Amino acid sequence: MAKRKILVTGGAGYIGSHTVVELFNAGYEPIIVDDFRNSQSWIIDRLAQITGESPKVYQIDCSDENSMKAVFNEHSDIFGVIHFAAYKAVGESMNEPVMYYQNNVNSLAVLLKVMKSFKVNHLVFSSSCTVYGEPKHPIVTESTPIQNATSPYGATKIVGEQLLNFTVNASANLKVALLRYFNPIGAHESALIGELPQGVPNNLVPYITQTAKGIREMLTVHGSDYETSDGTCIRDYIHVVDLAKAHVNAISWLLQQENKVCEAFNLGTGKGSTVLEIINTFEEVNDLKLNYKIGPRREGDVVQIWADPSKAKEVLNWQCNYSVKDALLHSWKWEQNIK
Ligand code: UFG
């Protein structure tokens, strides 16, 4: 039987590339659309090294309707789409709101239009726990209320979810999974693919690994006077390979749906870690000392949030297999392996 084709926008990016590997592992044929504005083309060779298969790649901006149509024309048998392509830096989005809305919202709108005209009815959308804002209770389920966005980035995720809900309502049989990611960390065990932040990292773990490598002088812990066990913020850090596998499960769940559907799923481990716990675990598993200091709070930080992932477990038959220790080992192995 021919392999099912899945179009992966942003397939050379951090979560996208790991998902391409898992799609191959599960017997799908991923087709990558990526314009490499936030990713590197050599990642494609690495994907081939890991999987022994070469994905088809189109260097296209997925908000370019004609180019997208050409891809769908060439592959009339695309079964579904996983839409990663988007900007994702909260701070940058504060300075560039138009750029964020234009890229993140417009590309989704174009994609939906093209999918409709080619009768492709399965879509996995990259959302974020940012939709919950600062929740009343730190552990969130999918029915925890969505809050007003505090950044244009967050707004594009909320608007994206709304657009998808409305589009499913208006459609005959569109099936959508909204995957709300918590904090992805780690890298593929092979250390051939991983996160590649451009410039100074905003996120904790790449900042840690770059400090350990000597690229950054010192990590600053953003605040230690929060009302948590050690005063630092709590997040749910999930290994990127576990996260990638959830996309494969989401695709197979969509395949089983007879009627139109738009469902959200939390993708986290269900366990929170403080910033200091992450630093200590990183030092312990990698047997090194990290240069860090305590600094002031970072504006806009959520104090504490972690996932209740039980819906993803029950409905998608998915759960995490890697620990935070594994993820921090793999992040460091990857950092040392980056050319
Ligand atoms: N942190 C530091 N020092 C750093 C970087 C981060 O102490 O140099 C702390 C932050 O203050 C926070 C924790 O580490 O307490 C995690 O910060 P990240 O920037 O890694 O992640 P965030 O949870 O702030 O942001 C992530 C995604 C966003 C998404 C958000 C949703 O990067 O895309 O989760 O809550 F919007």
Short mmCIF file of C-alpha atoms and ligand atoms in Angstrom, two decimals:
data_model
loop_
_atom_site.label_atom_id
_atom_site.label_comp_id
_atom_site.label_asym_id
_atom_site.label_seq_id
_atom_site.Cartn_x
_atom_site.Cartn_y
_atom_site.Cartn_z
CA MET A 1 0.00 0.00 0.00
CA ALA A 2 1.23 3.48 -0.83
CA LYS A 3 2.35 5.50 2.14
CA ARG A 4 0.01 8.27 3.27
CA LYS A 5 1.38 11.70 2.45
CA ILE A 6 1.42 14.29 5.19
CA LEU A 7 2.36 17.86 4.36
CA VAL A 8 4.49 19.35 7.13
CA THR A 9 4.82 23.13 7.05
CA GLY A 10 7.85 24.31 8.98
CA GLY A 11 9.20 20.78 8.68
CA ALA A 12 12.83 21.89 9.03
CA GLY A 13 12.16 23.66 12.33
CA TYR A 14 12.66 22.38 15.85
CA ILE A 15 9.42 20.48 16.47
CA GLY A 16 8.76 20.04 12.75
CA SER A 17 12.00 18.18 12.06
CA HIS A 18 11.49 15.76 14.96
CA THR A 19 7.94 15.16 13.75
CA VAL A 20 9.18 14.36 10.24
CA VAL A 21 11.36 11.62 11.77
CA GLU A 22 8.42 10.18 13.70
CA LEU A 23 6.17 10.31 10.64
CA PHE A 24 8.72 8.25 8.69
CA ASN A 25 9.03 5.86 11.67
CA ALA A 26 5.26 5.39 11.65
CA GLY A 27 5.13 4.63 7.92
CA TYR A 28 3.90 7.98 6.59
CA GLU A 29 5.47 9.99 3.78
CA PRO A 30 6.14 13.49 5.06
CA ILE A 31 6.42 16.31 2.53
CA ILE A 32 8.15 19.39 3.85
CA VAL A 33 7.25 22.99 3.11
CA ASP A 34 9.72 25.41 4.70
CA ASP A 35 11.22 28.67 3.49
CA PHE A 36 14.18 28.30 5.90
CA ARG A 37 13.77 31.80 7.28
CA ASN A 38 14.02 30.37 10.79
CA SER A 39 15.62 27.02 10.06
CA GLN A 40 18.63 25.55 8.28
CA SER A 41 18.55 23.60 5.04
CA TRP A 42 21.23 21.16 6.26
CA ILE A 43 18.67 19.78 8.71
CA ILE A 44 17.15 18.03 5.70
CA ASP A 45 20.34 15.95 5.20
CA ARG A 46 20.26 15.09 8.87
CA LEU A 47 16.69 13.84 8.51
CA ALA A 48 17.88 11.52 5.76
CA GLN A 49 20.77 10.33 7.96
CA ILE A 50 18.41 9.47 10.80
CA THR A 51 15.64 7.85 8.79
CA GLY A 52 17.40 6.56 5.68
CA GLU A 53 14.70 8.29 3.65
CA SER A 54 14.77 11.60 1.84
CA PRO A 55 11.73 13.77 2.32
CA LYS A 56 10.49 15.93 -0.56
CA VAL A 57 11.17 19.54 0.32
CA TYR A 58 9.62 22.71 -1.10
CA GLN A 59 11.25 26.01 -0.25
CA ILE A 60 8.07 28.01 -0.06
CA ASP A 61 6.47 30.62 2.17
CA CYS A 62 3.23 28.90 3.09
CA SER A 63 1.30 32.15 2.96
CA ASP A 64 2.08 32.19 -0.79
CA GLU A 65 -1.16 30.74 -2.12
CA ASN A 66 0.00 29.97 -5.66
CA SER A 67 3.11 28.13 -4.50
CA MET A 68 1.07 26.14 -2.01
CA LYS A 69 -1.44 25.25 -4.70
CA ALA A 70 1.40 23.99 -6.87
CA VAL A 71 2.50 21.61 -4.09
CA PHE A 72 -1.03 20.30 -3.62
CA ASN A 73 -1.36 19.95 -7.39
CA GLU A 74 1.80 17.91 -7.60
CA HIS A 75 0.63 15.68 -4.73
CA SER A 76 -3.06 15.18 -5.33
CA ASP A 77 -3.07 12.49 -2.65
CA ILE A 78 -2.05 14.57 0.38
CA PHE A 79 -3.95 13.07 3.28
CA GLY A 80 -3.37 15.68 5.95
CA VAL A 81 -1.36 18.69 7.03
CA ILE A 82 0.65 19.44 10.15
CA HIS A 83 1.05 23.18 10.32
CA PHE A 84 4.13 24.26 12.29
CA ALA A 85 5.27 27.20 10.19
CA ALA A 86 4.97 30.31 12.36
CA TYR A 87 6.95 32.89 14.29
CA LYS A 88 7.28 31.99 17.94
CA ALA A 89 9.26 34.57 19.91
CA VAL A 90 7.12 36.34 22.49
CA GLY A 91 9.50 39.32 22.92
CA GLU A 92 9.98 39.84 19.19
CA SER A 93 6.21 39.76 18.70
CA MET A 94 5.82 42.74 21.07
CA ASN A 95 7.95 44.81 18.66
CA GLU A 96 6.58 43.32 15.45
CA PRO A 97 2.85 42.70 15.95
CA VAL A 98 1.92 43.20 12.29
CA MET A 99 4.62 40.80 11.16
CA TYR A 100 3.30 38.19 13.62
CA TYR A 101 -0.34 38.50 12.61
CA GLN A 102 0.56 38.62 8.94
CA ASN A 103 2.75 35.55 9.06
CA ASN A 104 0.97 33.37 11.61
CA VAL A 105 -2.66 34.15 10.88
CA ASN A 106 -2.39 34.75 7.17
CA SER A 107 -0.51 31.52 6.50
CA LEU A 108 -3.20 29.56 8.33
CA ALA A 109 -5.94 31.28 6.34
CA VAL A 110 -4.15 30.54 3.06
CA LEU A 111 -3.59 26.95 4.08
CA LEU A 112 -7.27 26.46 4.93
CA LYS A 113 -8.30 27.94 1.61
CA VAL A 114 -5.95 25.68 -0.33
CA MET A 115 -6.89 22.61 1.72
CA LYS A 116 -10.55 23.28 0.98
CA SER A 117 -10.04 23.60 -2.74
CA PHE A 118 -8.04 20.36 -2.82
CA LYS A 119 -10.46 18.59 -0.45
CA VAL A 120 -7.82 17.83 2.17
CA ASN A 121 -9.69 17.41 5.45
CA HIS A 122 -7.21 16.61 8.19
CA LEU A 123 -5.18 19.26 9.98
CA VAL A 124 -2.97 19.37 13.05
CA PHE A 125 -2.34 22.88 14.35
CA SER A 126 0.54 23.98 16.58
CA SER A 127 -1.00 25.84 19.48
CA SER A 128 0.46 26.68 22.84
CA CYS A 129 -0.28 26.69 26.54
CA THR A 130 0.10 30.45 26.19
CA VAL A 131 -3.66 30.45 25.44
CA TYR A 132 -4.27 29.84 29.16
CA GLY A 133 -2.36 32.98 30.17
CA GLU A 134 -1.77 33.04 33.94
CA PRO A 135 -4.26 30.39 35.04
CA LYS A 136 -6.11 30.49 38.39
CA HIS A 137 -4.89 26.97 39.12
CA PRO A 138 -1.45 25.97 37.84
CA ILE A 139 -2.59 22.62 36.48
CA VAL A 140 -4.64 23.19 33.36
CA THR A 141 -7.08 21.01 31.43
CA GLU A 142 -8.41 21.78 27.97
CA SER A 143 -11.48 23.35 29.57
CA THR A 144 -9.46 25.84 31.60
CA PRO A 145 -10.64 29.23 30.30
CA ILE A 146 -8.65 30.87 27.55
CA GLN A 147 -7.46 34.31 28.59
CA ASN A 148 -6.76 37.51 26.75
CA ALA A 149 -3.39 37.30 25.08
CA THR A 150 -0.56 39.30 26.60
CA SER A 151 1.56 39.22 23.43
CA PRO A 152 0.87 39.31 19.69
CA TYR A 153 2.44 35.85 19.52
CA GLY A 154 -0.10 34.52 22.02
CA ALA A 155 -2.88 36.34 20.19
CA THR A 156 -2.01 34.59 16.93
CA LYS A 157 -2.42 31.21 18.65
CA ILE A 158 -5.81 32.18 20.09
CA VAL A 159 -6.96 33.66 16.77
CA GLY A 160 -5.67 30.55 14.98
CA GLU A 161 -7.73 28.29 17.26
CA GLN A 162 -10.80 30.50 16.75
CA LEU A 163 -10.37 30.54 13.00
CA LEU A 164 -10.15 26.77 13.01
CA ASN A 165 -13.24 26.37 15.19
CA PHE A 166 -15.24 28.63 12.88
CA THR A 167 -13.91 26.93 9.76
CA VAL A 168 -14.78 23.47 11.06
CA ASN A 169 -18.29 24.72 11.93
CA ALA A 170 -18.72 26.02 8.42
CA SER A 171 -17.24 22.96 6.75
CA ALA A 172 -18.74 19.66 5.72
CA ASN A 173 -16.08 17.39 7.16
CA LEU A 174 -12.93 19.21 8.25
CA LYS A 175 -11.13 17.48 11.10
CA VAL A 176 -8.71 19.45 13.26
CA ALA A 177 -6.53 18.73 16.28
CA LEU A 178 -5.31 21.81 18.19
CA LEU A 179 -2.17 20.77 20.01
CA ARG A 180 -1.33 23.01 22.94
CA TYR A 181 2.37 22.58 23.59
CA PHE A 182 3.91 23.19 26.98
CA ASN A 183 7.69 23.78 27.01
CA PRO A 184 9.51 21.61 24.46
CA ILE A 185 13.14 20.81 25.28
CA GLY A 186 15.65 18.11 24.37
CA ALA A 187 16.79 16.84 21.01
CA HIS A 188 16.86 13.64 19.00
CA GLU A 189 18.97 10.95 20.71
CA SER A 190 21.28 10.85 17.68
CA ALA A 191 22.15 14.54 18.33
CA LEU A 192 21.73 15.09 14.58
CA ILE A 193 18.75 17.41 14.97
CA GLY A 194 17.70 19.76 17.76
CA GLU A 195 16.81 23.35 18.52
CA LEU A 196 18.65 26.06 16.56
CA PRO A 197 17.77 29.43 18.04
CA GLN A 198 18.77 32.46 15.99
CA GLY A 199 20.85 34.94 17.95
CA VAL A 200 20.53 35.12 21.72
CA PRO A 201 18.10 32.45 22.92
CA ASN A 202 14.97 33.56 24.79
CA ASN A 203 14.17 30.12 26.11
CA LEU A 204 15.70 28.61 29.19
CA VAL A 205 17.26 25.38 27.96
CA PRO A 206 19.07 26.70 24.86
CA TYR A 207 20.36 29.52 27.04
CA ILE A 208 21.64 26.93 29.52
CA THR A 209 23.36 24.82 26.87
CA GLN A 210 24.94 27.85 25.20
CA THR A 211 26.23 29.01 28.58
CA ALA A 212 27.67 25.57 29.31
CA LYS A 213 29.38 25.65 25.91
CA GLY A 214 30.83 29.11 26.57
CA ILE A 215 28.83 30.93 23.87
CA ARG A 216 27.07 32.91 26.62
CA GLU A 217 28.91 34.10 29.67
CA MET A 218 26.25 33.57 32.25
CA LEU A 219 22.62 32.52 32.57
CA THR A 220 20.33 34.87 34.44
CA VAL A 221 17.49 33.30 36.40
CA HIS A 222 14.57 35.66 35.91
CA GLY A 223 13.34 36.14 39.45
CA SER A 224 13.54 34.00 42.58
CA ASP A 225 10.88 35.72 44.67
CA TYR A 226 7.81 34.02 43.25
CA GLU A 227 5.46 32.05 45.46
CA THR A 228 6.80 28.65 44.44
CA SER A 229 8.85 26.05 46.33
CA ASP A 230 12.21 27.73 45.53
CA GLY A 231 10.95 31.10 44.33
CA THR A 232 11.47 30.47 40.60
CA CYS A 233 8.80 29.96 37.95
CA ILE A 234 7.37 26.54 37.17
CA ARG A 235 6.85 25.08 33.69
CA ASP A 236 6.05 21.70 32.20
CA TYR A 237 9.13 20.74 30.16
CA ILE A 238 8.42 18.06 27.57
CA HIS A 239 10.93 16.13 25.46
CA VAL A 240 10.59 17.20 21.83
CA VAL A 241 10.53 13.58 20.62
CA ASP A 242 7.54 12.81 22.86
CA LEU A 243 5.91 15.95 21.52
CA ALA A 244 6.67 14.91 17.93
CA LYS A 245 5.09 11.49 18.50
CA ALA A 246 1.88 13.15 19.67
CA HIS A 247 1.49 14.60 16.16
CA VAL A 248 1.59 11.13 14.65
CA ASN A 249 -1.04 9.96 17.14
CA ALA A 250 -3.13 13.05 16.33
CA ILE A 251 -2.99 12.22 12.61
CA SER A 252 -4.12 8.66 13.22
CA TRP A 253 -6.90 9.91 15.52
CA LEU A 254 -8.08 12.32 12.82
CA LEU A 255 -8.12 9.40 10.40
CA GLN A 256 -10.57 7.56 12.65
CA GLN A 257 -13.03 10.47 12.83
CA GLU A 258 -16.14 10.11 10.73
CA ASN A 259 -17.56 13.57 11.35
CA LYS A 260 -16.10 17.03 11.39
CA VAL A 261 -14.31 17.83 14.61
CA CYS A 262 -12.08 20.45 16.24
CA GLU A 263 -10.50 19.26 19.49
CA ALA A 264 -7.79 20.74 21.68
CA PHE A 265 -5.19 18.64 23.48
CA ASN A 266 -2.66 19.58 26.12
CA LEU A 267 0.77 18.17 25.36
CA GLY A 268 2.83 18.20 28.50
CA THR A 269 4.19 15.70 31.00
CA GLY A 270 1.80 16.61 33.80
CA LYS A 271 4.71 17.61 36.02
CA GLY A 272 6.09 21.05 36.72
CA SER A 273 9.76 21.95 37.29
CA THR A 274 11.19 25.18 38.65
CA VAL A 275 13.97 27.03 36.85
CA LEU A 276 16.43 26.06 39.58
CA GLU A 277 15.39 22.40 39.34
CA ILE A 278 16.14 22.49 35.62
CA ILE A 279 19.56 24.04 36.26
CA ASN A 280 20.39 21.54 39.00
CA THR A 281 19.26 18.58 36.93
CA PHE A 282 21.26 19.84 33.94
CA GLU A 283 24.39 20.07 36.11
CA GLU A 284 23.79 16.66 37.64
CA VAL A 285 23.07 14.61 34.51
CA ASN A 286 25.85 16.22 32.52
CA ASP A 287 28.32 16.40 35.38
CA LEU A 288 29.22 20.06 34.98
CA LYS A 289 28.78 23.40 36.71
CA LEU A 290 26.76 26.15 35.12
CA ASN A 291 27.61 29.81 35.46
CA TYR A 292 24.41 31.53 36.57
CA LYS A 293 23.09 34.34 38.71
CA ILE A 294 19.72 35.38 40.04
CA GLY A 295 18.31 38.43 38.31
CA PRO A 296 15.04 40.37 38.38
CA ARG A 297 11.71 39.02 37.18
CA ARG A 298 11.10 38.99 33.42
CA GLU A 299 8.08 41.03 32.44
CA GLY A 300 5.07 39.01 31.37
CA ASP A 301 6.26 35.68 32.82
CA VAL A 302 3.55 33.29 33.97
CA VAL A 303 4.38 32.17 37.52
CA GLN A 304 3.41 28.53 37.26
CA ILE A 305 1.66 26.30 34.78
CA TRP A 306 1.70 22.63 33.93
CA ALA A 307 -0.49 20.33 31.91
CA ASP A 308 -3.14 17.86 32.80
CA PRO A 309 -2.38 15.61 29.80
CA SER A 310 -5.08 13.00 30.56
CA LYS A 311 -7.21 13.88 27.53
CA ALA A 312 -4.29 13.26 25.16
CA LYS A 313 -3.65 9.97 26.93
CA GLU A 314 -7.25 8.79 26.71
CA VAL A 315 -8.17 10.09 23.27
CA LEU A 316 -4.86 10.08 21.39
CA ASN A 317 -3.41 7.09 23.24
CA TRP A 318 -0.29 9.16 23.86
CA GLN A 319 1.98 9.70 26.80
CA CYS A 320 5.52 10.84 27.48
CA ASN A 321 8.29 8.28 27.66
CA TYR A 322 11.29 10.53 28.23
CA SER A 323 12.12 12.27 31.51
CA VAL A 324 13.39 15.81 32.03
CA LYS A 325 16.78 14.20 32.76
CA ASP A 326 16.79 12.51 29.35
CA ALA A 327 15.82 15.78 27.70
CA LEU A 328 18.61 17.73 29.39
CA LEU A 329 21.14 15.05 28.48
CA HIS A 330 20.01 15.16 24.86
CA SER A 331 19.97 18.97 24.73
CA TRP A 332 23.58 19.07 25.87
CA LYS A 333 24.66 16.29 23.52
CA TRP A 334 23.04 18.23 20.66
CA GLU A 335 24.58 21.56 21.66
CA GLN A 336 28.05 19.98 21.58
CA ASN A 337 27.32 18.48 18.19
CA ILE A 338 26.10 21.66 16.46
CA LYS A 339 28.55 22.52 13.73
N1 UFG B 1 14.18 31.78 32.13
C1 UFG B 1 15.24 32.26 32.87
N2 UFG B 1 16.35 32.71 32.21
C2 UFG B 1 16.44 32.70 30.86
C3 UFG B 1 15.35 32.21 30.10
C4 UFG B 1 14.23 31.77 30.78
O1 UFG B 1 15.20 32.30 34.10
O2 UFG B 1 17.46 33.14 30.33
C5 UFG B 1 13.00 31.31 32.84
C6 UFG B 1 11.76 32.12 32.51
O3 UFG B 1 11.67 33.26 33.30
C7 UFG B 1 10.66 31.10 32.78
C8 UFG B 1 11.32 29.77 32.41
O4 UFG B 1 12.71 30.01 32.42
O5 UFG B 1 10.37 31.08 34.12
C9 UFG B 1 10.91 29.28 31.03
O6 UFG B 1 11.13 30.34 30.11
P1 UFG B 1 11.10 30.10 28.53
O7 UFG B 1 11.36 31.42 27.90
O8 UFG B 1 11.97 28.96 28.17
O9 UFG B 1 9.62 29.61 28.26
P2 UFG B 1 8.23 30.34 28.53
O10 UFG B 1 7.42 29.40 29.35
O11 UFG B 1 8.37 31.70 29.04
O12 UFG B 1 7.68 30.48 27.06
C10 UFG B 1 7.23 29.32 26.40
C11 UFG B 1 7.37 29.48 24.91
C12 UFG B 1 6.42 30.52 24.39
C13 UFG B 1 5.04 30.29 24.90
C14 UFG B 1 5.03 30.15 26.38
C15 UFG B 1 3.68 29.77 26.87
O13 UFG B 1 8.69 29.86 24.56
O14 UFG B 1 6.39 30.39 22.99
O15 UFG B 1 5.92 29.11 26.77
O16 UFG B 1 3.59 29.83 28.25
F1 UFG B 1 4.23 31.34 24.59
#
